[in-house]
Tab-separated table of C-alpha atoms in Angstrom:
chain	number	residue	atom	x	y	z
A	1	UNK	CA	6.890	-13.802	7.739
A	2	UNK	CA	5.903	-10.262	8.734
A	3	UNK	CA	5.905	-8.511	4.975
A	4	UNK	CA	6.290	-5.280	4.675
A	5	UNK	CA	3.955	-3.033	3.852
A	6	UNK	CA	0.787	-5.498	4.460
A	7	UNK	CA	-0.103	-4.588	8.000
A	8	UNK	CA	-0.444	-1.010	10.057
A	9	UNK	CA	1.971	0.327	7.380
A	10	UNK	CA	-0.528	-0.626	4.695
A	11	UNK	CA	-1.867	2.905	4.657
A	12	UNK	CA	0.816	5.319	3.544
A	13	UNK	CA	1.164	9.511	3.495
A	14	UNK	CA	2.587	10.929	0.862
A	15	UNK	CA	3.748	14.564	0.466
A	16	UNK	CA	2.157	16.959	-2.256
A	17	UNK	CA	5.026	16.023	-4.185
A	18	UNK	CA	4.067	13.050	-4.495
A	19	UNK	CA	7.072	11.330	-2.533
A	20	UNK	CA	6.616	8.988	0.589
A	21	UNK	CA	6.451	10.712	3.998
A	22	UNK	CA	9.775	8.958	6.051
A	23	UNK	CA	9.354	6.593	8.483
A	24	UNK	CA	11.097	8.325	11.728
A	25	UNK	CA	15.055	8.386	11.618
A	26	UNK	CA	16.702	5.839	14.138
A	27	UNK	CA	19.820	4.939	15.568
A	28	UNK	CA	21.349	1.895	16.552
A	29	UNK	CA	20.327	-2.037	15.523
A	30	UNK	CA	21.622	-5.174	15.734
A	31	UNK	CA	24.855	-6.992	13.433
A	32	UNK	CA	22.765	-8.366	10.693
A	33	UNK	CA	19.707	-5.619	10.432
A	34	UNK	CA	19.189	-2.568	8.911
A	35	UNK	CA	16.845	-0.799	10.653
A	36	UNK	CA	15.151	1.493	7.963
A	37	UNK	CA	13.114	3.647	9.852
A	38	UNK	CA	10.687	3.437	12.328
A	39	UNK	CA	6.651	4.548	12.493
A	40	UNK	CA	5.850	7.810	13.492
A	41	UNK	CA	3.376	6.456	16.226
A	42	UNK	CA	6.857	4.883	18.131
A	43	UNK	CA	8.759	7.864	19.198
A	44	UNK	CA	10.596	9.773	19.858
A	45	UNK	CA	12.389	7.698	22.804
A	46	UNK	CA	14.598	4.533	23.171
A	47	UNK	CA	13.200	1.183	21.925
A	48	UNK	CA	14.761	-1.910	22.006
A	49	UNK	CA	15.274	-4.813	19.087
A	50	UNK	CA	16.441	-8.217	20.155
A	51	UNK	CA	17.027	-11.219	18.476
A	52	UNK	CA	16.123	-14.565	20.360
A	53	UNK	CA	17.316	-18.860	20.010
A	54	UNK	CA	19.666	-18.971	17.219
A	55	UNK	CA	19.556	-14.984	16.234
A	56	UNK	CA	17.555	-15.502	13.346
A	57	UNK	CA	14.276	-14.447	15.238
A	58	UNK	CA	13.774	-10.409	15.819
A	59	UNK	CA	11.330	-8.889	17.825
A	60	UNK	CA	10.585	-5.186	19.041
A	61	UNK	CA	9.535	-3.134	21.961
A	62	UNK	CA	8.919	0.439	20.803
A	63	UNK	CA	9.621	3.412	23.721
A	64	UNK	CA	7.533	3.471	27.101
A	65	UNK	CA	6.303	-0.096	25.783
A	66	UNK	CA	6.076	-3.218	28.375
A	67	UNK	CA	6.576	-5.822	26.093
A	68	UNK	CA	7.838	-6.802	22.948
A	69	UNK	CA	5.893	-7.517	19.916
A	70	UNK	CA	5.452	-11.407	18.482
A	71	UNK	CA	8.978	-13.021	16.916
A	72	UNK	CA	9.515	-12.765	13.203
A	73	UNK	CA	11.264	-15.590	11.685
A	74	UNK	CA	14.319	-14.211	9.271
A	75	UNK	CA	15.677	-17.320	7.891
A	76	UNK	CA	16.435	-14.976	4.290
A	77	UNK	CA	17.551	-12.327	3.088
A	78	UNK	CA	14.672	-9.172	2.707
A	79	UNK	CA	12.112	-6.965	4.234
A	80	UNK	CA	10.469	-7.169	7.636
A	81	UNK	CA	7.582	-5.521	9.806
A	82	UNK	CA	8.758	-6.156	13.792
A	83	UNK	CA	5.643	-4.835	15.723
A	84	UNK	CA	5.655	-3.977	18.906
A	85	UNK	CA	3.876	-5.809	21.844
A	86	UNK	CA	1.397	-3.481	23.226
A	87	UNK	CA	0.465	-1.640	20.046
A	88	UNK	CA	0.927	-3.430	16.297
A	89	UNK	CA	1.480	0.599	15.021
A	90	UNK	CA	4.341	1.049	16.471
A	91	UNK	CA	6.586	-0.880	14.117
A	92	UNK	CA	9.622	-1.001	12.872
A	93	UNK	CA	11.097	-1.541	8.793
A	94	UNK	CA	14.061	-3.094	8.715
A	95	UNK	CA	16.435	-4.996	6.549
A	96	UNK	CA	17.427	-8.828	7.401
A	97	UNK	CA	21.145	-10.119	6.101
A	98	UNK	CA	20.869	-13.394	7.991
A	99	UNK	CA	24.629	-13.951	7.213
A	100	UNK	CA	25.661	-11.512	9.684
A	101	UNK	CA	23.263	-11.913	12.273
A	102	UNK	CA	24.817	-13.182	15.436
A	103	UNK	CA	24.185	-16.910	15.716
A	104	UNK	CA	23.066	-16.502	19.306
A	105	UNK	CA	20.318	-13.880	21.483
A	106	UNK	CA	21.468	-10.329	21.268
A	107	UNK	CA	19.746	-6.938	21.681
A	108	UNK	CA	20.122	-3.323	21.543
A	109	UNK	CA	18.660	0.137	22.182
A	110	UNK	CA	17.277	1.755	18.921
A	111	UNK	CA	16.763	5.753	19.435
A	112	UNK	CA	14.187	7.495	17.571
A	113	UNK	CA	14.168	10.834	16.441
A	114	UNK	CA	11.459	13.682	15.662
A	115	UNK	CA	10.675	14.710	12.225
A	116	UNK	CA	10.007	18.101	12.090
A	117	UNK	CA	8.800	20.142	8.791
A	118	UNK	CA	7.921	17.179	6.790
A	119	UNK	CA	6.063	18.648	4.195
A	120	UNK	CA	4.630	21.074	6.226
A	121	UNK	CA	5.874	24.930	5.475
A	122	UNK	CA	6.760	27.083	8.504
A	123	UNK	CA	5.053	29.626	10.004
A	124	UNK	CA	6.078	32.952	9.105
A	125	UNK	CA	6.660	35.870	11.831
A	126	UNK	CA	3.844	38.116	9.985
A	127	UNK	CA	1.604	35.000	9.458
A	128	UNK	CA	1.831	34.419	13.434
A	129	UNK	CA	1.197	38.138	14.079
A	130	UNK	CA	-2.016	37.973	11.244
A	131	UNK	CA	-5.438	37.415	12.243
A	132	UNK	CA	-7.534	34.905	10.745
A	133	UNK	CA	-4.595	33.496	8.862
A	134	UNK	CA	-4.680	30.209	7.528
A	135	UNK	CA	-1.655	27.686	5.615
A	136	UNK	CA	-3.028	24.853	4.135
A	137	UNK	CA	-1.153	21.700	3.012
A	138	UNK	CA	-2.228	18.823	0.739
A	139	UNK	CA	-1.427	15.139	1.120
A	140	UNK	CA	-2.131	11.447	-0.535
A	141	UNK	CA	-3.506	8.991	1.265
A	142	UNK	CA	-2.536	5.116	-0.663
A	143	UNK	CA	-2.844	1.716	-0.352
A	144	UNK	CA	-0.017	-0.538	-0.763
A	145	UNK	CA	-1.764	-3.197	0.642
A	146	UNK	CA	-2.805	-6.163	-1.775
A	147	UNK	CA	-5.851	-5.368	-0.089
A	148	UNK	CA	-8.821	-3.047	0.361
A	149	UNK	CA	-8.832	-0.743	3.320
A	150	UNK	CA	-12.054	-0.011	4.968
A	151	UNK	CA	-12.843	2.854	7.271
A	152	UNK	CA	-10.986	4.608	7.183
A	153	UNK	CA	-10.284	7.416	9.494
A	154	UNK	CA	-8.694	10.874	10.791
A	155	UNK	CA	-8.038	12.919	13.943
A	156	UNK	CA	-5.943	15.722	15.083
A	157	UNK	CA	-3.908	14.868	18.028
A	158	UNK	CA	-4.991	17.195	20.740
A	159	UNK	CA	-1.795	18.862	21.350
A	160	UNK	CA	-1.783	19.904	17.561
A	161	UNK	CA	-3.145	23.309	18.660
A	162	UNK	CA	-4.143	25.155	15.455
A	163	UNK	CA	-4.203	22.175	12.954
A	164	UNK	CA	-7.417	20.965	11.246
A	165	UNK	CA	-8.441	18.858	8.611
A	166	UNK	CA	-10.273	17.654	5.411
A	167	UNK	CA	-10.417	14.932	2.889
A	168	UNK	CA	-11.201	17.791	-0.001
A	169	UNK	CA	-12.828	20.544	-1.394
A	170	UNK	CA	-15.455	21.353	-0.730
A	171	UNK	CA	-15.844	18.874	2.307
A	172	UNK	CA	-15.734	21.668	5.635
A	173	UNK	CA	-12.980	22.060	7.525
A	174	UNK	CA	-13.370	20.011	11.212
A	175	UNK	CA	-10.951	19.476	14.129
A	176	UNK	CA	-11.669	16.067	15.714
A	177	UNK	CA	-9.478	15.352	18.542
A	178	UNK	CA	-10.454	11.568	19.154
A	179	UNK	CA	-11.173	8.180	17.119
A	180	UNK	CA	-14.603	7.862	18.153
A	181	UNK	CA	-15.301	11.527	16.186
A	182	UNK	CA	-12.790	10.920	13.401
A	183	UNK	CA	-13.489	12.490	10.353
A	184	UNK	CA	-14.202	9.568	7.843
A	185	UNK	CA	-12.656	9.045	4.266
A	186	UNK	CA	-13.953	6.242	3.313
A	187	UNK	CA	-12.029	2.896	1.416
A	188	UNK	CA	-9.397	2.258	-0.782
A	189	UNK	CA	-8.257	-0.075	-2.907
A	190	UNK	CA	-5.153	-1.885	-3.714
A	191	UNK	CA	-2.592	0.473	-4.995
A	192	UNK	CA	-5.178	3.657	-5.094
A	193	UNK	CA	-4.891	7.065	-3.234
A	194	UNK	CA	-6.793	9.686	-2.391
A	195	UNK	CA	-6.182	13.761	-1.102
A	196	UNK	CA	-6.062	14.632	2.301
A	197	UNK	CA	-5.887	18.242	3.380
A	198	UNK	CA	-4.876	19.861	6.760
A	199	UNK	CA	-4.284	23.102	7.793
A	200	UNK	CA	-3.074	25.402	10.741
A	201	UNK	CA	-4.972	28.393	11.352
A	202	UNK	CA	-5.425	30.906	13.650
A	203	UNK	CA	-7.751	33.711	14.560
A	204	UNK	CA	-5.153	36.308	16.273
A	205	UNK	CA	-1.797	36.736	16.501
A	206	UNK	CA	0.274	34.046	18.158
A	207	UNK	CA	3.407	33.401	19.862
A	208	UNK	CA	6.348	32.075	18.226
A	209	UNK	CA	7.065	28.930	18.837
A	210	UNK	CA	10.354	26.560	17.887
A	211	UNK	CA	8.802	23.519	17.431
A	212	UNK	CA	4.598	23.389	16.917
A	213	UNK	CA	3.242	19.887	16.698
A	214	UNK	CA	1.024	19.247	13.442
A	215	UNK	CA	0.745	15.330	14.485
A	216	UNK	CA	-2.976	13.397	12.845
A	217	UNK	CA	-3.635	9.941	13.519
A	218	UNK	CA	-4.901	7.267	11.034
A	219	UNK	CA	-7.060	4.182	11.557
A	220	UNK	CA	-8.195	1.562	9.184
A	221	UNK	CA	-9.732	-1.914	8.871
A	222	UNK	CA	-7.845	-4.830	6.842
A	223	UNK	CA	-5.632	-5.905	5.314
């Protein structure tokens, strides 16, 4: 069984309010799943879940993916991880009710959506037009894993333009754009969490714009 919450979704955000940052939104699934929401690494895009032999085993292929991820056996009712074949972070949550699963192979398209201003304010007209102006946000980093998570590590995707980042005060403010120059936060254990910071800033004024990705990636070892 592929339990929730014990793999790539080990490590979870949450917002300054202390509530969980969403998995993506999705729509469509399969008669007998609840697809809860899918990881912000999959989309957006068209992904496909399937069930295979009897119906009671699900796998998933996220969008632009080649393959599907291994088969999860669903022979109860509860909460599963379906990873997808060419990368175990793209993943889906969903929610097996074997009674209603097809007895027989099936699949269909799942659609992700964008999530835009998830805890993240937006940029106002005079803060675009401002020099040197700077928003900062605060996260939690935690461990629902039953395990400890090692190395942890952060990077700003490179087409987050004005976003950097920090574990916290008074660490400096850095903007690495790849794994191999992550900035490190260390380990957690089971259940604990820790602050992350990021920030957009600019140094002169800048052009509006609709839809400004603030997207930082996350790598870990264990559970």
């Amino acid at each position: 069984m592929a339990a929730v919450n014990s793999k790539a979704d080990a490590l979870q955000v949450l917002l300054a309010t202390g509530d969980a940052a969403a998995d993506l939104p999705v729509i469509g699934t399969i008669d007998g799943v609840i697809v809860k929401g899918a990881s912000h690494t999959c989309g957006p895009g068209k992904g496909v879940l399937r069930s295979e032999r009897d119906g009671r085993t699900l796998s998933w292929r996220a969008p632009g993916s080649t393959r599907f991820g291994p088969p999860v056996d669903t022979y109860a009712d509860g909460q599963y991880l379906l990873e997808d074949g060419e990368s175990p972070a793209k993943y889906l949550h969903v929610d097996v009710r074997t009674s209603y699963l097809q007895p027989r192979p099936t699949e269909s398209p799942v659609y992700i959506q964008e999530y835009w201003n998830l805890g993240i304010k937006n940029i106002s007209a005079a803060e675009a037009a401002g020099y040197d102006e700077t928003v900062s946000t605060a996260f939690y980093l935690k461990n629902l894993s039953q395990s400890v998570l090692t190395n942890i590590r952060a990077w700003v995707d490179p087409a987050s333009t004005y976003w950097e980042i920090r574990g916290q005060a008074p660490d400096p403010w850095v903007k690495p754009t790849t794994e191999e120059a992550a900035l490190a936060l260390g380990d957690l254990a089971p259940g604990a969490q820790r602050t992350f910071l990021q920030r957009h800033r600019h140094s002169g004024p800048i052009a509006a714009v609709a839809r400004q990705p603030a997207i930082v990636h996350f790598r870990f070892d264990g559970p």
